[in-house]
Amino acid sequence: MSRLDSVIRRLEAQRACLGHAAGIIDGRAGLAPVDGVVLELGLGNGRTYDHLRQILPDRAIYVFDRQLAAHPDCRPDADHLFLGEMAETLPQAAMELSARAALVHLDIGSGDVSETKQNISGVEPPLLALLAEGGVVVSDQPLPGLAATDRITALALPPDVPDGRYFLYRRPEI
Amino acid sequence: MSRLDSVIRRLEAQRACLGHAAGIIDGRAGLAPVDGVVLELGLGNGRTYDHLRQILPDRAIYVFDRQLAAHPDCRPDADHLFLGEMAETLPQAAMELSARAALVHLDIGSGDVSETKQNISGVEPPLLALLAEGGVVVSDQPLPGLAATDRITALALPPDVPDGRYFLYRRPEI
């Protein structure tokens, strides 16, 4: 598989997982619809942010990143942007939003393995505080801390997405 | 269509066109096989270079770019690399290689329209000198100067690639 094949598969998996998660929170997957906002952790060039606002047009989307590098057309307004280290901005968001996140998308893998691990362990606790009952997490990285709590269950991936390429979690209703 | 949808379609079109062109020069499309080398104009991160060397493993691939930014695994050796402005390096390559290019891939669209136009008009004349009889050009940009000569014919795109997303040209045998 070439790098061209690989990036196509990665982006298709990303799209499939976002669509699957949107279907769940909108009540199209046999589960009760979930009110609440969307969190985009890692804006990057704004590609998935643009996708999320198209597939979930009625939801507020809050974006978290270290700095703003996205195309001008793919940037949230200042009221929906948390700039800085996520380990700092997410707890702040948890204070403001409380457990109102219906869908969280994480695209936080950097090339560096230990940096990625550190990012993950920094975002897991505030994420747990932000996730609404019935809320879904779509992640490019496994979230072992989240998966280990009894408040979160791992979800099966949509068809055609190979195991280990993306990770889905859900906070069941009590 | 979101930017995520758009990039997936662009990369799929790129892969389909490269595969189609490789099939033509390898004689799998009902046309006589074409001996010769491959030219990659615009290495970028090396994704399509990696793809070309996988689908055409027996062909030498010469790479042209302003600077080397590709992943270390996706770089040609120094003997197959022309660094600098293509309007200068392509004429030099034409002297060294003569009309031995069986497949040329251009990925030279920059965000800037007038810069892209200037890049195109700079590469068309040396490209015409490099293209072997039966050779195929796969381009992310229309090449009006090439298309206007009676030595080049435009080819139909493979199925599923929308008109205007990619451009295929061929130099017929005399």
XYZ file of C-alpha atoms in Angstrom, chain B residues 13-124:
112
model
C -9.096 11.053 -8.903
C -5.316 11.357 -8.728
C -4.936 7.648 -7.994
C -7.394 6.667 -10.746
C -5.611 8.828 -13.338
C -2.142 7.569 -12.389
C -3.359 3.970 -12.586
C -4.992 4.644 -15.940
C -1.840 6.244 -17.363
C 0.343 3.428 -16.023
C -1.964 0.935 -17.723
C -1.593 2.745 -21.039
C 2.225 2.845 -21.059
C 2.416 -0.756 -19.839
C 0.223 -1.838 -22.759
C -2.845 -2.840 -20.721
C -5.209 -0.375 -22.423
C -5.146 -1.676 -25.979
C -2.302 0.633 -27.008
C 1.271 -0.428 -27.680
C 3.480 -0.405 -24.562
C 5.809 2.570 -24.272
C 9.416 2.261 -23.142
C 10.865 5.039 -21.077
C 11.125 6.791 -17.763
C 8.666 8.536 -15.444
C 8.860 12.221 -14.512
C 7.307 13.485 -11.277
C 6.908 17.266 -11.440
C 6.273 18.465 -7.918
C 7.396 15.990 -5.250
C 5.676 17.680 -2.303
C 5.424 15.217 0.565
C 6.286 12.312 -1.752
C 2.880 10.616 -1.668
C 2.381 10.230 -5.414
C 6.092 9.479 -5.914
C 5.637 6.554 -3.538
C 2.550 5.490 -5.472
C 4.275 5.735 -8.865
C 7.211 3.571 -7.779
C 4.744 0.951 -6.542
C 2.595 0.837 -9.668
C 5.583 1.167 -12.048
C 8.321 -0.714 -10.170
C 10.535 -1.291 -13.207
C 10.715 2.337 -14.386
C 13.280 4.965 -13.428
C 11.474 7.965 -11.879
C 13.002 11.443 -12.125
C 11.722 14.023 -9.679
C 11.549 17.801 -10.088
C 10.835 20.296 -7.350
C 11.985 23.627 -5.967
C 13.107 22.107 -2.707
C 13.075 18.755 -0.987
C 10.281 18.554 1.601
C 9.281 14.891 1.270
C 9.338 12.271 3.975
C 12.843 10.652 4.026
C 11.344 7.322 2.861
C 9.847 9.013 -0.212
C 12.866 10.720 -1.701
C 14.695 9.748 -4.864
C 18.469 9.394 -4.876
C 20.535 12.341 -6.088
C 20.831 10.864 -9.615
C 17.061 11.082 -10.035
C 16.476 14.497 -8.505
C 16.355 17.886 -10.252
C 16.120 20.659 -7.668
C 15.282 24.224 -8.680
C 12.814 26.096 -10.864
C 11.273 23.610 -13.322
C 11.526 26.139 -16.159
C 15.303 25.699 -15.704
C 15.654 22.071 -14.621
C 13.322 20.593 -17.265
C 15.316 21.915 -20.267
C 18.429 20.513 -18.569
C 16.652 17.158 -18.167
C 15.595 17.293 -21.828
C 19.269 17.543 -22.787
C 20.159 14.544 -20.598
C 17.141 12.301 -21.183
C 15.869 13.456 -24.609
C 12.371 12.225 -25.575
C 12.283 9.274 -23.184
C 9.465 10.193 -20.814
C 6.720 7.550 -20.997
C 4.682 9.081 -18.166
C 4.781 12.579 -16.737
C 2.820 13.524 -13.625
C 2.348 17.204 -12.841
C 1.129 18.347 -9.454
C 2.011 22.013 -9.810
C -1.123 23.936 -8.900
C -0.274 26.426 -6.167
C -2.974 28.414 -4.430
C -2.003 31.413 -6.577
C -3.680 31.479 -10.022
C -1.188 33.705 -11.839
C 1.790 31.866 -10.318
C 0.271 28.553 -11.445
C -0.248 29.906 -14.995
C 3.366 31.066 -15.114
C 4.578 27.656 -13.869
C 2.547 25.923 -16.573
C 3.762 28.063 -19.469
C 7.338 27.524 -18.245
C 7.106 23.720 -18.242
C 5.132 23.104 -21.427
